[in-house]
C-alpha positions as a Python dict, from the first residue, in 0.01 Angstrom:
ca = {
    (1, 'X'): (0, 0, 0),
    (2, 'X'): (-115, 110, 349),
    (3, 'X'): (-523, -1, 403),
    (4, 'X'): (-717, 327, 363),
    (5, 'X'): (-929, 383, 693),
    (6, 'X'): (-1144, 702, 817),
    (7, 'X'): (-836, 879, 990),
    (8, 'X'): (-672, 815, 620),
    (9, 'X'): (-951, 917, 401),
    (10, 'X'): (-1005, 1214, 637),
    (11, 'X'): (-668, 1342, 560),
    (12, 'X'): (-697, 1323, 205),
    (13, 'X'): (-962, 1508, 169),
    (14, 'X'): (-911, 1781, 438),
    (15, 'X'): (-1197, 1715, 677),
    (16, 'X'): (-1186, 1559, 1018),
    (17, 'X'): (-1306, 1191, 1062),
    (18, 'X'): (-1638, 1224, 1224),
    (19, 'X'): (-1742, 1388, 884),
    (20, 'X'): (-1624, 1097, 686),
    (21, 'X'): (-1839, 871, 954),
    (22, 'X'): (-2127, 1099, 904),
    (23, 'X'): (-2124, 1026, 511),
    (24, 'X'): (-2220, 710, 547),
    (25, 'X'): (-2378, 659, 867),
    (26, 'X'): (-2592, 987, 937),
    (27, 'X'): (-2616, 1133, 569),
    (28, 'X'): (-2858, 1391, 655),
    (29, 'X'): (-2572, 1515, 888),
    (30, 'X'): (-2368, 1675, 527),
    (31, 'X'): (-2487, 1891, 250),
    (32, 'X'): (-2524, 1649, -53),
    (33, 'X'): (-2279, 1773, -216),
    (34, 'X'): (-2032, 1728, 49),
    (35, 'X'): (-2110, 1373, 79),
    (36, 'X'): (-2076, 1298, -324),
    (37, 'X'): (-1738, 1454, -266),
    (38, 'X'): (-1624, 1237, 29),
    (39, 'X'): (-1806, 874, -132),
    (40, 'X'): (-1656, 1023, -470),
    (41, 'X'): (-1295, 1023, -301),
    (42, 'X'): (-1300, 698, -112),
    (43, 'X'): (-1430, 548, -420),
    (44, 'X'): (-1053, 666, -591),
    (45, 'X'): (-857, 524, -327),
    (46, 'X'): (-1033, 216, -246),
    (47, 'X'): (-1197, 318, 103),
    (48, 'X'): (-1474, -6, 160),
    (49, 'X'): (-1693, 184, 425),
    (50, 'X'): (-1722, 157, 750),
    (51, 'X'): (-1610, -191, 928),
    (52, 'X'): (-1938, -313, 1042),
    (53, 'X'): (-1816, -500, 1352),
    (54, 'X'): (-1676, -227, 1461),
    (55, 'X'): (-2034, 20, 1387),
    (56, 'X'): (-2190, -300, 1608),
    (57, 'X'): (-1970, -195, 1917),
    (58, 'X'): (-2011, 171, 1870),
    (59, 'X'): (-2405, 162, 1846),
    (60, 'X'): (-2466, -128, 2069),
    (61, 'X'): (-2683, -263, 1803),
    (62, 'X'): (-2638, -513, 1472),
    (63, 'X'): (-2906, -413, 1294),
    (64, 'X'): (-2967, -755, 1179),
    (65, 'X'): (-3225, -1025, 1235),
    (66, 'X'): (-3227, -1372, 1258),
    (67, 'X'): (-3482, -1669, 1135),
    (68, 'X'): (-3314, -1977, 1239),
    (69, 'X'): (-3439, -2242, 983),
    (70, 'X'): (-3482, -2663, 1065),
    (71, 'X'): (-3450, -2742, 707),
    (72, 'X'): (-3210, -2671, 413),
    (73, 'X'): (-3140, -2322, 351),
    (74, 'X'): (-3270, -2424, -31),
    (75, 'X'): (-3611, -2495, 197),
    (76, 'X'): (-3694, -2105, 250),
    (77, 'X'): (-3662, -2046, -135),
    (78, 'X'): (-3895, -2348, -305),
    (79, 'X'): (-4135, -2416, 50),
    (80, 'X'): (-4479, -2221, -1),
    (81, 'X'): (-4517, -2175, 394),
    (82, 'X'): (-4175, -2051, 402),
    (83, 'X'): (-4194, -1766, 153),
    (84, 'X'): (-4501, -1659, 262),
    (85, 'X'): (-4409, -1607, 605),
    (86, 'X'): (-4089, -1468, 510),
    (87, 'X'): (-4253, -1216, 265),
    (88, 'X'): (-4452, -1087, 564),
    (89, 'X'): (-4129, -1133, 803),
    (90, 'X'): (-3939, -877, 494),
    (91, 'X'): (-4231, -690, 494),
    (92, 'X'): (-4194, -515, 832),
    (93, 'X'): (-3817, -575, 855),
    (94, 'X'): (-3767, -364, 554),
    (95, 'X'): (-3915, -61, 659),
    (96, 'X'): (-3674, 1, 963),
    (97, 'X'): (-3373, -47, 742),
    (98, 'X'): (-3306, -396, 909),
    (99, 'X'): (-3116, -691, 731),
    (100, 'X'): (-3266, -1087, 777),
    (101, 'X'): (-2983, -1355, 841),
    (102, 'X'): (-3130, -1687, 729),
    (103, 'X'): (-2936, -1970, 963),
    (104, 'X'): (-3031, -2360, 849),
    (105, 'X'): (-2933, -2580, 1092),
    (106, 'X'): (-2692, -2809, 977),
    (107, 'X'): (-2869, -3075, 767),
    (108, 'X'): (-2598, -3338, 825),
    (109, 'X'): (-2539, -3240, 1186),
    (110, 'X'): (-2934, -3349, 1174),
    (111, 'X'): (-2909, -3621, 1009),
    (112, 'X'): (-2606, -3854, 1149),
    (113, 'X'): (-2638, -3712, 1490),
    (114, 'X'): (-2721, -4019, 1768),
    (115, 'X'): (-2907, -3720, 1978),
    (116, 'X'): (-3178, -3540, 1750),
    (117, 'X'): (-3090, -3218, 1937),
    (118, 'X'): (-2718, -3239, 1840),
    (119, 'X'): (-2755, -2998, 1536),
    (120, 'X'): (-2500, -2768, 1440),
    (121, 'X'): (-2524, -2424, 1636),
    (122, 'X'): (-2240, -2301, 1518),
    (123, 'X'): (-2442, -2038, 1277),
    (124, 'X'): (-2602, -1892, 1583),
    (125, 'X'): (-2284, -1924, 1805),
    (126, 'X'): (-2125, -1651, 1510),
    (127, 'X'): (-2436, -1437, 1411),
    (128, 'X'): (-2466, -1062, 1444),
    (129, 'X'): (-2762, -1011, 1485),
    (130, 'X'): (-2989, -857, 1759),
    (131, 'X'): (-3270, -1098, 1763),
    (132, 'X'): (-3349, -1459, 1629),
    (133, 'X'): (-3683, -1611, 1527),
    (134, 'X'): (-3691, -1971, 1561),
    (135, 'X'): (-3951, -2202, 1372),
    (136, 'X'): (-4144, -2477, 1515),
    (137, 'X'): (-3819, -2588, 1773),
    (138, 'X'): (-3799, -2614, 2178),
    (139, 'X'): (-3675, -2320, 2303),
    (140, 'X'): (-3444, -2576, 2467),
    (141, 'X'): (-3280, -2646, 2153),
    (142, 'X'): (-2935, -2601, 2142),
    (143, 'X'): (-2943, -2309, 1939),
    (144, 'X'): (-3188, -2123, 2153),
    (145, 'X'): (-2977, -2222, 2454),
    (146, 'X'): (-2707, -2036, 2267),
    (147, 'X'): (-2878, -1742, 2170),
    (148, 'X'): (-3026, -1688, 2491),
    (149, 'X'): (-2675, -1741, 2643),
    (150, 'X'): (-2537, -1455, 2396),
    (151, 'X'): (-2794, -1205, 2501),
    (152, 'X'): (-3007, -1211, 2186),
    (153, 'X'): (-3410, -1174, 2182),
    (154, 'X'): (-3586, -1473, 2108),
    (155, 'X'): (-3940, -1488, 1916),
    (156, 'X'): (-4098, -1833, 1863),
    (157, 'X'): (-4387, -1974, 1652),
    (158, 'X'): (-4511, -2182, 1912),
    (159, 'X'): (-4721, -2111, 2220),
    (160, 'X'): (-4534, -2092, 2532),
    (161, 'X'): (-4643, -2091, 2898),
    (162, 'X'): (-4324, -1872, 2984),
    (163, 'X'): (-4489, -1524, 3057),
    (164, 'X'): (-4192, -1367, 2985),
    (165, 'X'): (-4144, -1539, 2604),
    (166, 'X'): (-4251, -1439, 2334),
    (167, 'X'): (-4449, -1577, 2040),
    (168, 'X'): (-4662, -1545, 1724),
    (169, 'X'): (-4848, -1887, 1676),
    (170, 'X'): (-5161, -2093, 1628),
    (171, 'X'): (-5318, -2344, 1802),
    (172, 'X'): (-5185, -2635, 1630),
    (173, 'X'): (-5353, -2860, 1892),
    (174, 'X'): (-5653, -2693, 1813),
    (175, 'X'): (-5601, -2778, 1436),
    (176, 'X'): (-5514, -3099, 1480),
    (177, 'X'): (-5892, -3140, 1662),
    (178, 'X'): (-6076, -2957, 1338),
    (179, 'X'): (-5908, -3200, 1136),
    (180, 'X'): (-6024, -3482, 1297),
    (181, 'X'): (-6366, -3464, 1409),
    (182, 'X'): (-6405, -3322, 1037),
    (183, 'X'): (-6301, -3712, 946),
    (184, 'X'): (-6465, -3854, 1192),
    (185, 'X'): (-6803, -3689, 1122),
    (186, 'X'): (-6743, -3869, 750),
    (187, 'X'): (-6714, -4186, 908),
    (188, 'X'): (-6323, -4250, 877),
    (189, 'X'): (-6177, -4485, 1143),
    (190, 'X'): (-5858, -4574, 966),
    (191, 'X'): (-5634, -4242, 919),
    (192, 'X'): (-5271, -4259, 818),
    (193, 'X'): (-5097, -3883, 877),
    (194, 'X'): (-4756, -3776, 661),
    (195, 'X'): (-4488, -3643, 857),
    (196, 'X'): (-4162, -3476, 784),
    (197, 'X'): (-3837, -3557, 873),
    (198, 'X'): (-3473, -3420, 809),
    (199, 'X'): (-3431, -3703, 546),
    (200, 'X'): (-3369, -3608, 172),
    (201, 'X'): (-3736, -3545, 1),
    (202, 'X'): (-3871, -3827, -177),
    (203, 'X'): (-3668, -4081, 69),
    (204, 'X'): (-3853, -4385, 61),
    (205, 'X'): (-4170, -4418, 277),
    (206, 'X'): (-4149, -4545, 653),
    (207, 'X'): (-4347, -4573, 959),
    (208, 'X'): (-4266, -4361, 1226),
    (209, 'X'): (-4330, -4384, 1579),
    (210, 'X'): (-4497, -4062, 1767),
    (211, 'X'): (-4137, -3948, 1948),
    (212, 'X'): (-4000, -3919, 1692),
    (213, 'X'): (-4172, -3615, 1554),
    (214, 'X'): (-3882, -3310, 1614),
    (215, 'X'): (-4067, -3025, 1504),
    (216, 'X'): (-4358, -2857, 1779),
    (217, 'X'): (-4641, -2798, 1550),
    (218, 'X'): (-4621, -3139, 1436),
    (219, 'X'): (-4645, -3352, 1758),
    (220, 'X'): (-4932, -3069, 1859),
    (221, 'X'): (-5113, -3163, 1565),
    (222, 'X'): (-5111, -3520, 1537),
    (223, 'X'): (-5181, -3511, 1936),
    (224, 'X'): (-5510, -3264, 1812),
    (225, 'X'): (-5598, -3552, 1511),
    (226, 'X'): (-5633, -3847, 1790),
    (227, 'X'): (-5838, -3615, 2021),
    (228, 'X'): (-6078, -3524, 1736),
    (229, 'X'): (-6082, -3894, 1552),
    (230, 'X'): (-6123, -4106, 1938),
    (231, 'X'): (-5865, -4342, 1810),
    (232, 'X'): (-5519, -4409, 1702),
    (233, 'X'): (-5373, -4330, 1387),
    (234, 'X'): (-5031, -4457, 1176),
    (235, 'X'): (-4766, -4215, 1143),
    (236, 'X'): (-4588, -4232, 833),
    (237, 'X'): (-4285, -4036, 637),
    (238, 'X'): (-4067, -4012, 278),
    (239, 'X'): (-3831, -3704, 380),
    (240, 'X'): (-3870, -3374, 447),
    (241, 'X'): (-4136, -3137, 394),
    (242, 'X'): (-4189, -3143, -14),
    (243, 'X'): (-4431, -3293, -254),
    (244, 'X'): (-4209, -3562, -352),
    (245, 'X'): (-4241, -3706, 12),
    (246, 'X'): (-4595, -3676, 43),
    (247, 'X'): (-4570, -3921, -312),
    (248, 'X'): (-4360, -4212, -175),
    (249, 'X'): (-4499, -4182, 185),
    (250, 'X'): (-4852, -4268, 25),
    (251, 'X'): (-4717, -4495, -197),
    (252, 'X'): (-4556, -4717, 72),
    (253, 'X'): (-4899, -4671, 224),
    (254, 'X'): (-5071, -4785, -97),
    (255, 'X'): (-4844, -5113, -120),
    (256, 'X'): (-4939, -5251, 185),
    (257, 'X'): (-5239, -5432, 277),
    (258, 'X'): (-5484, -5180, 396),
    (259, 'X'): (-5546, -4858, 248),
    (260, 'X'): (-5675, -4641, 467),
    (261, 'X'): (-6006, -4436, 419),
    (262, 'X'): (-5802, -4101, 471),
    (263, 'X'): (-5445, -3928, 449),
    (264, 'X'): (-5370, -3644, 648),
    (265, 'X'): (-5046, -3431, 554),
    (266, 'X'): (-4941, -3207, 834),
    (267, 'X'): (-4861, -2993, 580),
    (268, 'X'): (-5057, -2895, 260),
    (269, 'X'): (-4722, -2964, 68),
    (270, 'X'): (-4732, -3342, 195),
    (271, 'X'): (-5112, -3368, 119),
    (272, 'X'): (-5032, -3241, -274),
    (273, 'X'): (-4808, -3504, -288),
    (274, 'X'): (-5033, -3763, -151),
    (275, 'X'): (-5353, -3649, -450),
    (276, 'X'): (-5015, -3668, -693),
    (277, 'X'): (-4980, -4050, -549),
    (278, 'X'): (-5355, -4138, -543),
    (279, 'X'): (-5393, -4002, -897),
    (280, 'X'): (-5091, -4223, -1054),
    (281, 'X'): (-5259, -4503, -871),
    (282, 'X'): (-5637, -4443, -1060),
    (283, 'X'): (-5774, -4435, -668),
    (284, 'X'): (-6037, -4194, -656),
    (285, 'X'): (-6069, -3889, -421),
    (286, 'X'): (-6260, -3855, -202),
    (287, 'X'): (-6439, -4180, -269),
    (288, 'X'): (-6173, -4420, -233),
    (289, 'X'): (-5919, -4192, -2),
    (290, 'X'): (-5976, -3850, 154),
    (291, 'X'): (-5702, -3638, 191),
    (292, 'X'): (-5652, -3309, 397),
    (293, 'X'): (-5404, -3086, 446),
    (294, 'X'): (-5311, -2728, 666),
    (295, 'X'): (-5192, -2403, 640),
    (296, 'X'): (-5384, -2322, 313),
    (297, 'X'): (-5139, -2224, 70),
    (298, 'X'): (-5244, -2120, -241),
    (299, 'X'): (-5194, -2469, -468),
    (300, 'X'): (-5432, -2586, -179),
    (301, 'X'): (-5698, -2381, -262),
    (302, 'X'): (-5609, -2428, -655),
    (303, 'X'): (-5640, -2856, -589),
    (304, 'X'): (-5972, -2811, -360),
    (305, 'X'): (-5765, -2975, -74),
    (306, 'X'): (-5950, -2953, 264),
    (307, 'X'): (-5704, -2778, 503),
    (308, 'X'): (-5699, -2597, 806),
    (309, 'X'): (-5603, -2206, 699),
    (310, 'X'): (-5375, -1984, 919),
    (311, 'X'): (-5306, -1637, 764),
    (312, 'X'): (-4921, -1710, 711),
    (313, 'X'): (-4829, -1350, 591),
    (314, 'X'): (-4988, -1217, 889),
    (315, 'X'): (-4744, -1475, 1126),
    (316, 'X'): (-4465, -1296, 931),
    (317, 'X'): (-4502, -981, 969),
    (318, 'X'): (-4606, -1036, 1366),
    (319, 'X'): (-4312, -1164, 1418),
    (320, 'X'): (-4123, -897, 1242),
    (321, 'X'): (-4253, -632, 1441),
    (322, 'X'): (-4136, -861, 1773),
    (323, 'X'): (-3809, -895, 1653),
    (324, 'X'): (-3759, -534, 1515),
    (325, 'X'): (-3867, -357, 1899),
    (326, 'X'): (-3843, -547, 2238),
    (327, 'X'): (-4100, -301, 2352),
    (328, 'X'): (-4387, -380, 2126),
    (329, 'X'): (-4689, -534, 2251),
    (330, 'X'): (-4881, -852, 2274),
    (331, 'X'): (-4526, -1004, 2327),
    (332, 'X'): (-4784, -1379, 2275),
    (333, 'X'): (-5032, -1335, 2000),
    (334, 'X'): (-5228, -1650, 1899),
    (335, 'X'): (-5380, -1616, 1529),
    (336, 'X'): (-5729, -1737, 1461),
    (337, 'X'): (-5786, -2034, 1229),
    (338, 'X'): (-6064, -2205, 1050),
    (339, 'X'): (-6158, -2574, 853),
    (340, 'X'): (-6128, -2519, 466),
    (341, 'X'): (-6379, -2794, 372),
    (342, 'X'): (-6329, -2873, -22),
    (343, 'X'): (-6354, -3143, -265),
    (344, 'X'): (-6082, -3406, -96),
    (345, 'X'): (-6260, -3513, 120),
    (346, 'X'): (-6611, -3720, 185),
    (347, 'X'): (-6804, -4030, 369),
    (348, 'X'): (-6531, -4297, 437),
    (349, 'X'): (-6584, -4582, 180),
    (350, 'X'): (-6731, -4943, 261),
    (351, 'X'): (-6441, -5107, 144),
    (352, 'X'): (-6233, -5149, -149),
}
């Protein structure tokens, strides 16, 4: 049997193709009960709708999104930050009748690649969409590099000196200072901060060495920690960003010889994991360790963890409205934040 198209289905029913187009593209273009007749016909003879590539090339538009992720696609699903932004991101998106294409990079890509920016850009090389957000990566990643090859809007979550780019961010720098003049006004000298990498969560803790920190925010904030605390601190990691890291990353940290006075996740996520750690180990907070977070998710506020708050539904929905019209303005909009002080942290200890 021949594939029933518009020209077909228009036939059948006696009416000319544009009015077969108009039932399901401009509805308010047909009497409803014109349009029951025509979706109740194509439904008989197995009409699927319109092909969509080919409503891209008529319209000039794909009516689609993107939010190109650096973690597992499972990440945007079970990650606090992550559906939080992306409720506010749906939030906007919604209301113009837009659809969001979540794109992970390619975890393995990530993972066995001998150049940390050879990830897998295939996703974005394919996509139809009409703009891409991209979270906490250069906008010379290879991925931006594509999209910006293939025409497509960018909107980043990290501050850009490109007057032309544009951005919904905080200053993670900034942060990164609160953080650590908080700690140093306590007294704490010895700071160890958990990191995230593309490993599996709960890999087993390692040190890490400050270039090799791949995502923006990240390398801004530890940058902001040493500026605050006037001193170095130890970098550490046990996978990517879940509680289950933040666990073996402090518990490599609590098998070797010094413990420090303080443990800094550069997420709140990590920082859960590190009280979940401390706790198993009957080390007290904040007398024997303080621990801090950011972002202020809501189990932060639930465990008293000190943390730096940004208002993550807010960084959503900005960035929605920047993807949705290229016209809408600030294009660079830099969101206020502010030092949670709670109960995990206090005066660094005398010793152990």
């Amino acid at each position: 049997m021949a594939r029933m198209t518009v020209k077909s289905l228009a036939a059948a029913l006696g009416v000319s193709p544009a009015t077969v187009s108009n039932a399901y593209n401009h509805p308010d273009q047909l009497s409803a009960q014109l349009r029951e007749q025509i979706l109740a016909r194509a439904a008989e003879l197995g009409y699927p709708g319109p092909d969509a590539a080919g409503r891209t090339l008529r319209i000039g538009r794909a009516e689609a999104v993107g939010v190109l992720l650096s973690e597992r696609l499972s990440y945007a699903f079970s990650d606090p930050f992550a559906v939080e932004f992306l409720t506010g991101l749906s939030e906007v998106v919604e209301e113009g009748g837009i659809s969001i294409v979540l794109m992970p990079l390619s975890s393995r890509a990530a993972e066995f690649a001998t150049d940390p920016t050879d990830s897998d850009v295939t996703a974005v090389r394919n996509a139809n969409i009409d703009a891409l957000a991209i979270l906490s990566l250069p906008t010379d990643h290879p991925a931006a590099m594509v999209a910006r090859a293939r025409g497509i809007r960018l909107v980043t979550t990290d501050v850009s000196n490109d007057a032309d780019s544009s951005w919904v961010a905080i200053d993670d720098f900034g942060a990164g200072v609160l953080v650590g003049e908080h700690l140093a006004a306590l007294g704490h000298r010895d700071i160890a901060i958990l990191v995230e990498t593309n490993q599996p969560a709960g890999s087993p803790g390692r040190p890490l060495d400050e270039a090799e920190l791949s995502f923006l925010d990240y390398a801004a904030r530890v940058a902001g920690l040493r500026e605050g605390l006037g001193g170095e601190v130890m970098i550490v990691s046990g996978g990517h960003n879940s509680i289950a890291s933040g666990v073996t990353a402090t518990s490599w940290l609590l098998s070797s010889d010094q413990i420090p006075t303080a443990i800094v996740g550069l997420s709140d996520v990590l920082a859960l994991g590190a009280l979940k750690a401390l706790a198993r180990s009957a080390l007290s907070v904040p007398a024997t360790v303080s621990v801090c977070g950011f972002d202020d998710i809501g189990a932060a506020q639930a465990a008293e963890l000190t943390t730096v708050h940004q208002p993550i539904r807010d960084k959503g929905q900005h960035v929605g409205r920047l993807l949705l019209d290229p016209e809408s303005q600030p294009r660079q909009v830099l969101l206020p934040i502010r030092l949670m002080r709670r109960a995990t942290t206090g005066p660094a200890r005398k010793s152990l």
